[in-house]
Amino acid sequence: MTQQQGDPRHLETLDRDLARFSNLENATQYAARPMVGIGISFVFVVLAGLAAMLFFGQENNTVIVVIAASLGAYMALNIGANDVANNMGPAVGANALSMGAAIAIAVVFESAGALIAGGDVVSTIAKGIIAPESMGTASVFIWAMMAALLSAALWVNLATWVGAPVSTTHSVVGGVMGAGIAAAGFAAVNWPTMSAIAASWVISPVLGGVIAAFFLWVIKSRIIYQDDKIAAARTWVPILVGIMAGAFAAYLALKGLKKIIKIDMPTALLIGAAIGILVWLVMIPMIRKQSQGLENRNKSLKILFGIPLVVSAALLSFAHGANDVANAVGPLAAIVQASQSGDFTQAVSIPFWVMVIGAFGISFGLFLFGPKLIRMVGGQITKLNPMRAYCVALSAAITVIVASWLGLPVSSTHIAVGGVFGVGFFREWDAERRIKKARMQMPNRATYAPEERRRRKLVRRSHFMTIIAAWIITVPAAAILSAVIFYLISAAMG
């Protein structure tokens, strides 16, 4: 068998393992038809309301909790449709996973993260955005949380419709801020916290982009541009996979296991270092065996990054489910607590049935509406291959650790999409650098006209501007929408 015949065999190894999900992919395409998806979503929202009625019992505020549970289910659907694309998009765009396999993996790991490690304790109102005592009464607090939940869900729904990956965390924060201002004035808002969140609009994508670009530079300079690419890969791929394993171990220890055990930053870093070294040692013989017989070309390198990329996407989904499910169910849990006890000033514990609504909602939203944003993040911003997508996934884990160490609130959406931008802009810079170098060596070589060079940009500027604009207006748009909804609820209930 020739080597050309051998390469596809390696490429198809993972596909054979995931072939059982081909029917799921077809079902996803069918469900993505607008009316079918909307119909199934409506049934899920109704079932969430009925579940709340069943679990909440015959309390005085049962109707309020049923409405809130329906809104929480709607928010969870939108998180699945928009946010999860950031984890799976790069792997799908790099052709390491089919759409059906990506959705299957994300559903399992998002739900596992939410139910096993999610919802430890959320602070009183969406991470201390507003002072609860400023609300006056439990009824006003409940109306504000309902307005925040509905406005955030509507905004994420709109962003998904126009194809812009936005931060669901920032959407909830904006909703809480808008309702808080409408209920108790500007003095109710914790402006230092809001300033830190505003700073994260810049810090998250820039940090994610810089780290992703750095690792792509390492891969290009140490592997791709070497004369013997396979020999270089045998040295560097185990190191890169070890770094990924260590980063994810520290990330999950720090952020994903809060409900099970409390781990501080130094301990998390020690755990990460130990696991990273262990995985590096294990990967050395595995990569040596996997690389046997591969041709000395870039296509062969993609094979070596395929499985690590799939594993990283799964781990990102687990961590996302553990952390971001609170965006959907945090305000709902606050409403449940205020309705049961009348207390809305203490920390909010999330009941298990509320977590189930969040986990299932994220899964349904991903299955029904996720492919649109997965394609956007994975293929429409810039072209990804397994090496570039791997850099994005690795950047996401490392950026969260760095941000946690610095005490900065960051958005997983901004980090992941910033990583995609970073990879794309680095490729543009690297291509320009190589063109200039070639021109110096061969001055008479033909070059592209300025218009043609602009057309050949590796990052699509239209998508870049749309996403940046959506990021900038997310908090104010959600806040204004929430304030309007709060006034409407107050008028209806008053």
PDB file of C-alpha atoms in Angstrom, residues 236-453:
ATOM      1  CA  TRP A 236       6.979  18.845  20.063  1.00  0.00           C
ATOM      2  CA  VAL A 237       3.529  17.227  19.806  1.00  0.00           C
ATOM      3  CA  PRO A 238       3.944  15.326  23.128  1.00  0.00           C
ATOM      4  CA  ILE A 239       5.071  18.590  24.760  1.00  0.00           C
ATOM      5  CA  LEU A 240       2.049  20.475  23.376  1.00  0.00           C
ATOM      6  CA  VAL A 241      -0.370  17.716  24.404  1.00  0.00           C
ATOM      7  CA  GLY A 242       1.233  17.680  27.856  1.00  0.00           C
ATOM      8  CA  ILE A 243       0.725  21.444  28.136  1.00  0.00           C
ATOM      9  CA  MET A 244      -2.898  20.991  27.076  1.00  0.00           C
ATOM     10  CA  ALA A 245      -3.460  18.206  29.630  1.00  0.00           C
ATOM     11  CA  GLY A 246      -1.843  20.259  32.390  1.00  0.00           C
ATOM     12  CA  ALA A 247      -3.833  23.363  31.485  1.00  0.00           C
ATOM     13  CA  PHE A 248      -7.137  21.507  31.432  1.00  0.00           C
ATOM     14  CA  ALA A 249      -6.340  19.646  34.658  1.00  0.00           C
ATOM     15  CA  ALA A 250      -5.643  22.955  36.405  1.00  0.00           C
ATOM     16  CA  TYR A 251      -8.681  24.575  34.739  1.00  0.00           C
ATOM     17  CA  LEU A 252     -11.074  21.799  35.780  1.00  0.00           C
ATOM     18  CA  ALA A 253      -9.589  21.593  39.272  1.00  0.00           C
ATOM     19  CA  LEU A 254      -9.983  25.338  39.701  1.00  0.00           C
ATOM     20  CA  LYS A 255     -13.268  26.051  37.933  1.00  0.00           C
ATOM     21  CA  GLY A 256     -15.085  22.816  37.222  1.00  0.00           C
ATOM     22  CA  LEU A 257     -14.984  20.932  40.512  1.00  0.00           C
ATOM     23  CA  LYS A 258     -16.075  23.635  42.960  1.00  0.00           C
ATOM     24  CA  LYS A 259     -19.172  21.682  43.962  1.00  0.00           C
ATOM     25  CA  ILE A 260     -17.150  18.575  44.852  1.00  0.00           C
ATOM     26  CA  ILE A 261     -14.057  20.066  46.465  1.00  0.00           C
ATOM     27  CA  LYS A 262     -12.548  23.516  46.984  1.00  0.00           C
ATOM     28  CA  ILE A 263      -9.127  23.879  45.341  1.00  0.00           C
ATOM     29  CA  ASP A 264      -6.979  27.012  45.506  1.00  0.00           C
ATOM     30  CA  MET A 265      -4.791  28.326  42.684  1.00  0.00           C
ATOM     31  CA  PRO A 266      -1.387  26.921  43.869  1.00  0.00           C
ATOM     32  CA  THR A 267      -2.894  23.450  44.378  1.00  0.00           C
ATOM     33  CA  ALA A 268      -4.606  23.582  40.972  1.00  0.00           C
ATOM     34  CA  LEU A 269      -1.326  24.526  39.299  1.00  0.00           C
ATOM     35  CA  LEU A 270       0.488  21.660  41.061  1.00  0.00           C
ATOM     36  CA  ILE A 271      -2.197  19.216  39.902  1.00  0.00           C
ATOM     37  CA  GLY A 272      -1.899  20.605  36.379  1.00  0.00           C
ATOM     38  CA  ALA A 273       1.909  20.322  36.362  1.00  0.00           C
ATOM     39  CA  ALA A 274       1.829  16.722  37.596  1.00  0.00           C
ATOM     40  CA  ILE A 275      -0.771  15.595  35.057  1.00  0.00           C
ATOM     41  CA  GLY A 276       0.930  17.552  32.282  1.00  0.00           C
ATOM     42  CA  ILE A 277       4.267  15.809  32.884  1.00  0.00           C
ATOM     43  CA  LEU A 278       2.555  12.398  33.096  1.00  0.00           C
ATOM     44  CA  VAL A 279       0.675  12.919  29.812  1.00  0.00           C
ATOM     45  CA  TRP A 280       3.847  14.198  28.119  1.00  0.00           C
ATOM     46  CA  LEU A 281       5.697  11.000  29.074  1.00  0.00           C
ATOM     47  CA  VAL A 282       2.786   8.803  27.938  1.00  0.00           C
ATOM     48  CA  MET A 283       2.435  10.650  24.619  1.00  0.00           C
ATOM     49  CA  ILE A 284       6.095  10.253  23.567  1.00  0.00           C
ATOM     50  CA  PRO A 285       5.802   6.552  22.543  1.00  0.00           C
ATOM     51  CA  MET A 286       2.229   7.034  21.295  1.00  0.00           C
ATOM     52  CA  ILE A 287       3.173   9.852  18.896  1.00  0.00           C
ATOM     53  CA  ARG A 288       6.275   7.932  17.771  1.00  0.00           C
ATOM     54  CA  LYS A 289       4.090   4.940  16.898  1.00  0.00           C
ATOM     55  CA  GLN A 290       1.358   7.061  15.285  1.00  0.00           C
ATOM     56  CA  SER A 291       3.871   8.935  13.129  1.00  0.00           C
ATOM     57  CA  GLN A 292       5.521   5.830  11.674  1.00  0.00           C
ATOM     58  CA  GLY A 293       5.307   5.810   7.883  1.00  0.00           C
ATOM     59  CA  LEU A 294       3.865   9.316   7.597  1.00  0.00           C
ATOM     60  CA  GLU A 295       5.062  11.483   4.746  1.00  0.00           C
ATOM     61  CA  ASN A 296       7.116  14.585   5.476  1.00  0.00           C
ATOM     62  CA  ARG A 297       4.329  17.090   4.728  1.00  0.00           C
ATOM     63  CA  ASN A 298       1.786  19.246   6.522  1.00  0.00           C
ATOM     64  CA  LYS A 299      -1.140  16.928   5.797  1.00  0.00           C
ATOM     65  CA  SER A 300       0.530  14.244   7.919  1.00  0.00           C
ATOM     66  CA  LEU A 301       0.785  16.629  10.886  1.00  0.00           C
ATOM     67  CA  LYS A 302      -2.999  17.082  10.957  1.00  0.00           C
ATOM     68  CA  ILE A 303      -3.370  13.408  11.871  1.00  0.00           C
ATOM     69  CA  LEU A 304      -1.284  13.823  15.028  1.00  0.00           C
ATOM     70  CA  PHE A 305      -3.436  16.698  16.330  1.00  0.00           C
ATOM     71  CA  GLY A 306      -6.850  15.185  15.551  1.00  0.00           C
ATOM     72  CA  ILE A 307      -7.550  13.162  18.702  1.00  0.00           C
ATOM     73  CA  PRO A 308      -6.043  15.728  21.147  1.00  0.00           C
ATOM     74  CA  LEU A 309      -8.312  18.347  19.537  1.00  0.00           C
ATOM     75  CA  VAL A 310     -11.419  16.207  20.068  1.00  0.00           C
ATOM     76  CA  VAL A 311     -10.458  15.567  23.699  1.00  0.00           C
ATOM     77  CA  SER A 312      -9.868  19.289  24.289  1.00  0.00           C
ATOM     78  CA  ALA A 313     -13.297  20.132  22.816  1.00  0.00           C
ATOM     79  CA  ALA A 314     -14.950  17.620  25.146  1.00  0.00           C
ATOM     80  CA  LEU A 315     -13.129  19.011  28.203  1.00  0.00           C
ATOM     81  CA  LEU A 316     -14.045  22.578  27.231  1.00  0.00           C
ATOM     82  CA  SER A 317     -17.683  21.505  27.039  1.00  0.00           C
ATOM     83  CA  PHE A 318     -17.538  19.925  30.500  1.00  0.00           C
ATOM     84  CA  ALA A 319     -16.023  23.054  32.016  1.00  0.00           C
ATOM     85  CA  HIS A 320     -18.499  25.276  30.168  1.00  0.00           C
ATOM     86  CA  GLY A 321     -21.447  23.266  31.477  1.00  0.00           C
ATOM     87  CA  ALA A 322     -20.038  23.453  34.999  1.00  0.00           C
ATOM     88  CA  ASN A 323     -19.660  27.228  34.913  1.00  0.00           C
ATOM     89  CA  ASP A 324     -22.094  28.782  32.451  1.00  0.00           C
ATOM     90  CA  VAL A 325     -25.239  26.842  33.324  1.00  0.00           C
ATOM     91  CA  ALA A 326     -25.569  29.319  36.208  1.00  0.00           C
ATOM     92  CA  ASN A 327     -26.305  32.009  33.609  1.00  0.00           C
ATOM     93  CA  ALA A 328     -29.551  30.244  32.836  1.00  0.00           C
ATOM     94  CA  VAL A 329     -30.540  29.040  36.279  1.00  0.00           C
ATOM     95  CA  GLY A 330     -28.933  31.574  38.635  1.00  0.00           C
ATOM     96  CA  PRO A 331     -31.753  34.145  38.385  1.00  0.00           C
ATOM     97  CA  LEU A 332     -34.290  31.279  38.383  1.00  0.00           C
ATOM     98  CA  ALA A 333     -32.778  29.871  41.594  1.00  0.00           C
ATOM     99  CA  ALA A 334     -32.923  33.354  43.143  1.00  0.00           C
ATOM    100  CA  ILE A 335     -36.618  33.613  42.251  1.00  0.00           C
ATOM    101  CA  VAL A 336     -37.309  30.162  43.733  1.00  0.00           C
ATOM    102  CA  GLN A 337     -35.539  31.077  46.986  1.00  0.00           C
ATOM    103  CA  ALA A 338     -37.281  34.461  47.271  1.00  0.00           C
ATOM    104  CA  SER A 339     -40.654  32.845  46.545  1.00  0.00           C
ATOM    105  CA  GLN A 340     -40.183  30.107  49.130  1.00  0.00           C
ATOM    106  CA  SER A 341     -38.709  32.061  52.022  1.00  0.00           C
ATOM    107  CA  GLY A 342     -39.113  35.718  51.142  1.00  0.00           C
ATOM    108  CA  ASP A 343     -35.332  36.062  51.662  1.00  0.00           C
ATOM    109  CA  PHE A 344     -33.494  37.621  48.740  1.00  0.00           C
ATOM    110  CA  THR A 345     -30.373  39.047  50.412  1.00  0.00           C
ATOM    111  CA  GLN A 346     -28.452  35.827  51.086  1.00  0.00           C
ATOM    112  CA  ALA A 347     -26.382  33.608  48.781  1.00  0.00           C
ATOM    113  CA  VAL A 348     -28.498  31.486  46.468  1.00  0.00           C
ATOM    114  CA  SER A 349     -28.211  27.699  46.408  1.00  0.00           C
ATOM    115  CA  ILE A 350     -29.400  26.096  43.187  1.00  0.00           C
ATOM    116  CA  PRO A 351     -31.866  23.157  43.623  1.00  0.00           C
ATOM    117  CA  PHE A 352     -31.090  20.035  41.601  1.00  0.00           C
ATOM    118  CA  TRP A 353     -34.303  20.215  39.571  1.00  0.00           C
ATOM    119  CA  VAL A 354     -33.342  23.736  38.502  1.00  0.00           C
ATOM    120  CA  MET A 355     -29.924  22.455  37.385  1.00  0.00           C
ATOM    121  CA  VAL A 356     -31.632  19.733  35.334  1.00  0.00           C
ATOM    122  CA  ILE A 357     -33.686  22.354  33.482  1.00  0.00           C
ATOM    123  CA  GLY A 358     -30.470  24.252  32.696  1.00  0.00           C
ATOM    124  CA  ALA A 359     -28.565  21.156  31.566  1.00  0.00           C
ATOM    125  CA  PHE A 360     -31.354  19.812  29.355  1.00  0.00           C
ATOM    126  CA  GLY A 361     -32.082  23.269  27.951  1.00  0.00           C
ATOM    127  CA  ILE A 362     -28.465  23.773  26.882  1.00  0.00           C
ATOM    128  CA  SER A 363     -28.491  20.334  25.219  1.00  0.00           C
ATOM    129  CA  PHE A 364     -31.771  20.944  23.364  1.00  0.00           C
ATOM    130  CA  GLY A 365     -30.639  24.404  22.249  1.00  0.00           C
ATOM    131  CA  LEU A 366     -27.395  23.007  20.882  1.00  0.00           C
ATOM    132  CA  PHE A 367     -29.122  20.158  19.056  1.00  0.00           C
ATOM    133  CA  LEU A 368     -31.850  22.330  17.536  1.00  0.00           C
ATOM    134  CA  PHE A 369     -30.071  25.599  16.753  1.00  0.00           C
ATOM    135  CA  GLY A 370     -26.338  25.118  17.414  1.00  0.00           C
ATOM    136  CA  PRO A 371     -25.063  24.217  13.902  1.00  0.00           C
ATOM    137  CA  LYS A 372     -25.409  27.811  12.626  1.00  0.00           C
ATOM    138  CA  LEU A 373     -22.990  29.289  15.181  1.00  0.00           C
ATOM    139  CA  ILE A 374     -20.730  26.222  15.098  1.00  0.00           C
ATOM    140  CA  ARG A 375     -20.207  26.825  11.373  1.00  0.00           C
ATOM    141  CA  MET A 376     -19.668  30.539  11.988  1.00  0.00           C
ATOM    142  CA  VAL A 377     -16.965  30.066  14.635  1.00  0.00           C
ATOM    143  CA  GLY A 378     -15.397  27.037  12.959  1.00  0.00           C
ATOM    144  CA  GLY A 379     -15.240  28.101   9.342  1.00  0.00           C
ATOM    145  CA  GLN A 380     -16.545  31.560   8.508  1.00  0.00           C
ATOM    146  CA  ILE A 381     -14.171  33.788  10.530  1.00  0.00           C
ATOM    147  CA  THR A 382     -10.953  32.206   9.269  1.00  0.00           C
ATOM    148  CA  LYS A 383      -9.966  28.822   7.857  1.00  0.00           C
ATOM    149  CA  LEU A 384      -9.014  26.346  10.576  1.00  0.00           C
ATOM    150  CA  ASN A 385      -7.092  23.094  10.469  1.00  0.00           C
ATOM    151  CA  PRO A 386      -6.380  20.757  13.421  1.00  0.00           C
ATOM    152  CA  MET A 387      -3.203  22.649  14.422  1.00  0.00           C
ATOM    153  CA  ARG A 388      -4.904  26.060  14.432  1.00  0.00           C
ATOM    154  CA  ALA A 389      -8.022  24.740  16.177  1.00  0.00           C
ATOM    155  CA  TYR A 390      -5.805  23.066  18.775  1.00  0.00           C
ATOM    156  CA  CYS A 391      -4.188  26.442  19.504  1.00  0.00           C
ATOM    157  CA  VAL A 392      -7.654  27.973  20.061  1.00  0.00           C
ATOM    158  CA  ALA A 393      -8.695  25.230  22.498  1.00  0.00           C
ATOM    159  CA  LEU A 394      -5.394  25.396  24.393  1.00  0.00           C
ATOM    160  CA  SER A 395      -5.662  29.190  24.569  1.00  0.00           C
ATOM    161  CA  ALA A 396      -9.157  28.987  26.080  1.00  0.00           C
ATOM    162  CA  ALA A 397      -7.988  26.845  29.011  1.00  0.00           C
ATOM    163  CA  ILE A 398      -4.811  28.839  29.703  1.00  0.00           C
ATOM    164  CA  THR A 399      -6.558  32.222  29.435  1.00  0.00           C
ATOM    165  CA  VAL A 400      -9.155  31.276  32.049  1.00  0.00           C
ATOM    166  CA  ILE A 401      -6.389  30.175  34.441  1.00  0.00           C
ATOM    167  CA  VAL A 402      -4.433  33.413  33.913  1.00  0.00           C
ATOM    168  CA  ALA A 403      -7.583  35.507  34.336  1.00  0.00           C
ATOM    169  CA  SER A 404      -8.527  33.657  37.528  1.00  0.00           C
ATOM    170  CA  TRP A 405      -5.039  34.227  38.907  1.00  0.00           C
ATOM    171  CA  LEU A 406      -5.336  37.952  38.119  1.00  0.00           C
ATOM    172  CA  GLY A 407      -8.882  38.077  39.522  1.00  0.00           C
ATOM    173  CA  LEU A 408     -10.400  39.252  36.233  1.00  0.00           C
ATOM    174  CA  PRO A 409     -13.967  38.337  35.163  1.00  0.00           C
ATOM    175  CA  VAL A 410     -13.728  36.907  31.654  1.00  0.00           C
ATOM    176  CA  SER A 411     -16.100  35.513  29.047  1.00  0.00           C
ATOM    177  CA  SER A 412     -15.543  32.043  27.587  1.00  0.00           C
ATOM    178  CA  THR A 413     -17.167  33.275  24.374  1.00  0.00           C
ATOM    179  CA  HIS A 414     -14.782  36.221  24.045  1.00  0.00           C
ATOM    180  CA  ILE A 415     -11.763  34.033  24.815  1.00  0.00           C
ATOM    181  CA  ALA A 416     -12.594  31.335  22.270  1.00  0.00           C
ATOM    182  CA  VAL A 417     -13.580  33.713  19.464  1.00  0.00           C
ATOM    183  CA  GLY A 418     -10.591  35.915  20.346  1.00  0.00           C
ATOM    184  CA  GLY A 419      -8.437  32.810  19.919  1.00  0.00           C
ATOM    185  CA  VAL A 420      -9.876  32.255  16.435  1.00  0.00           C
ATOM    186  CA  PHE A 421      -9.171  35.908  15.574  1.00  0.00           C
ATOM    187  CA  GLY A 422      -5.647  35.594  16.993  1.00  0.00           C
ATOM    188  CA  VAL A 423      -4.889  32.556  14.851  1.00  0.00           C
ATOM    189  CA  GLY A 424      -6.264  34.278  11.744  1.00  0.00           C
ATOM    190  CA  PHE A 425      -4.426  37.565  12.261  1.00  0.00           C
ATOM    191  CA  PHE A 426      -1.186  35.724  13.038  1.00  0.00           C
ATOM    192  CA  ARG A 427      -1.527  33.849   9.745  1.00  0.00           C
ATOM    193  CA  GLU A 428      -2.001  37.175   7.936  1.00  0.00           C
ATOM    194  CA  TRP A 429       1.094  38.623   9.627  1.00  0.00           C
ATOM    195  CA  ASP A 430       3.115  35.478   8.937  1.00  0.00           C
ATOM    196  CA  ALA A 431       2.066  35.436   5.267  1.00  0.00           C
ATOM    197  CA  GLU A 432       3.044  39.116   4.849  1.00  0.00           C
ATOM    198  CA  ARG A 433       6.380  38.448   6.551  1.00  0.00           C
ATOM    199  CA  ARG A 434       7.143  35.548   4.225  1.00  0.00           C
ATOM    200  CA  ILE A 435       6.121  37.580   1.136  1.00  0.00           C
ATOM    201  CA  LYS A 436       8.492  40.393   2.163  1.00  0.00           C
ATOM    202  CA  LYS A 437      11.275  37.906   2.794  1.00  0.00           C
ATOM    203  CA  ALA A 438      10.738  36.294  -0.615  1.00  0.00           C
ATOM    204  CA  ARG A 439      10.651  39.724  -2.278  1.00  0.00           C
ATOM    205  CA  MET A 440      14.015  40.608  -0.732  1.00  0.00           C
ATOM    206  CA  GLN A 441      15.507  37.371  -2.007  1.00  0.00           C
ATOM    207  CA  MET A 442      13.870  37.689  -5.469  1.00  0.00           C
ATOM    208  CA  PRO A 443      13.212  41.402  -6.187  1.00  0.00           C
ATOM    209  CA  ASN A 444      11.770  40.734  -9.670  1.00  0.00           C
ATOM    210  CA  ARG A 445       9.125  38.308  -8.406  1.00  0.00           C
ATOM    211  CA  ALA A 446       5.533  39.289  -9.291  1.00  0.00           C
ATOM    212  CA  THR A 447       3.366  40.476  -6.361  1.00  0.00           C
ATOM    213  CA  TYR A 448      -0.350  40.906  -5.833  1.00  0.00           C
ATOM    214  CA  ALA A 449      -1.998  44.267  -6.471  1.00  0.00           C
ATOM    215  CA  PRO A 450      -3.232  46.082  -3.301  1.00  0.00           C
ATOM    216  CA  GLU A 451      -6.896  45.264  -4.092  1.00  0.00           C
ATOM    217  CA  GLU A 452      -6.089  41.584  -4.547  1.00  0.00           C
ATOM    218  CA  ARG A 453      -4.096  41.493  -1.308  1.00  0.00           C
TER     219      ARG A 453
END
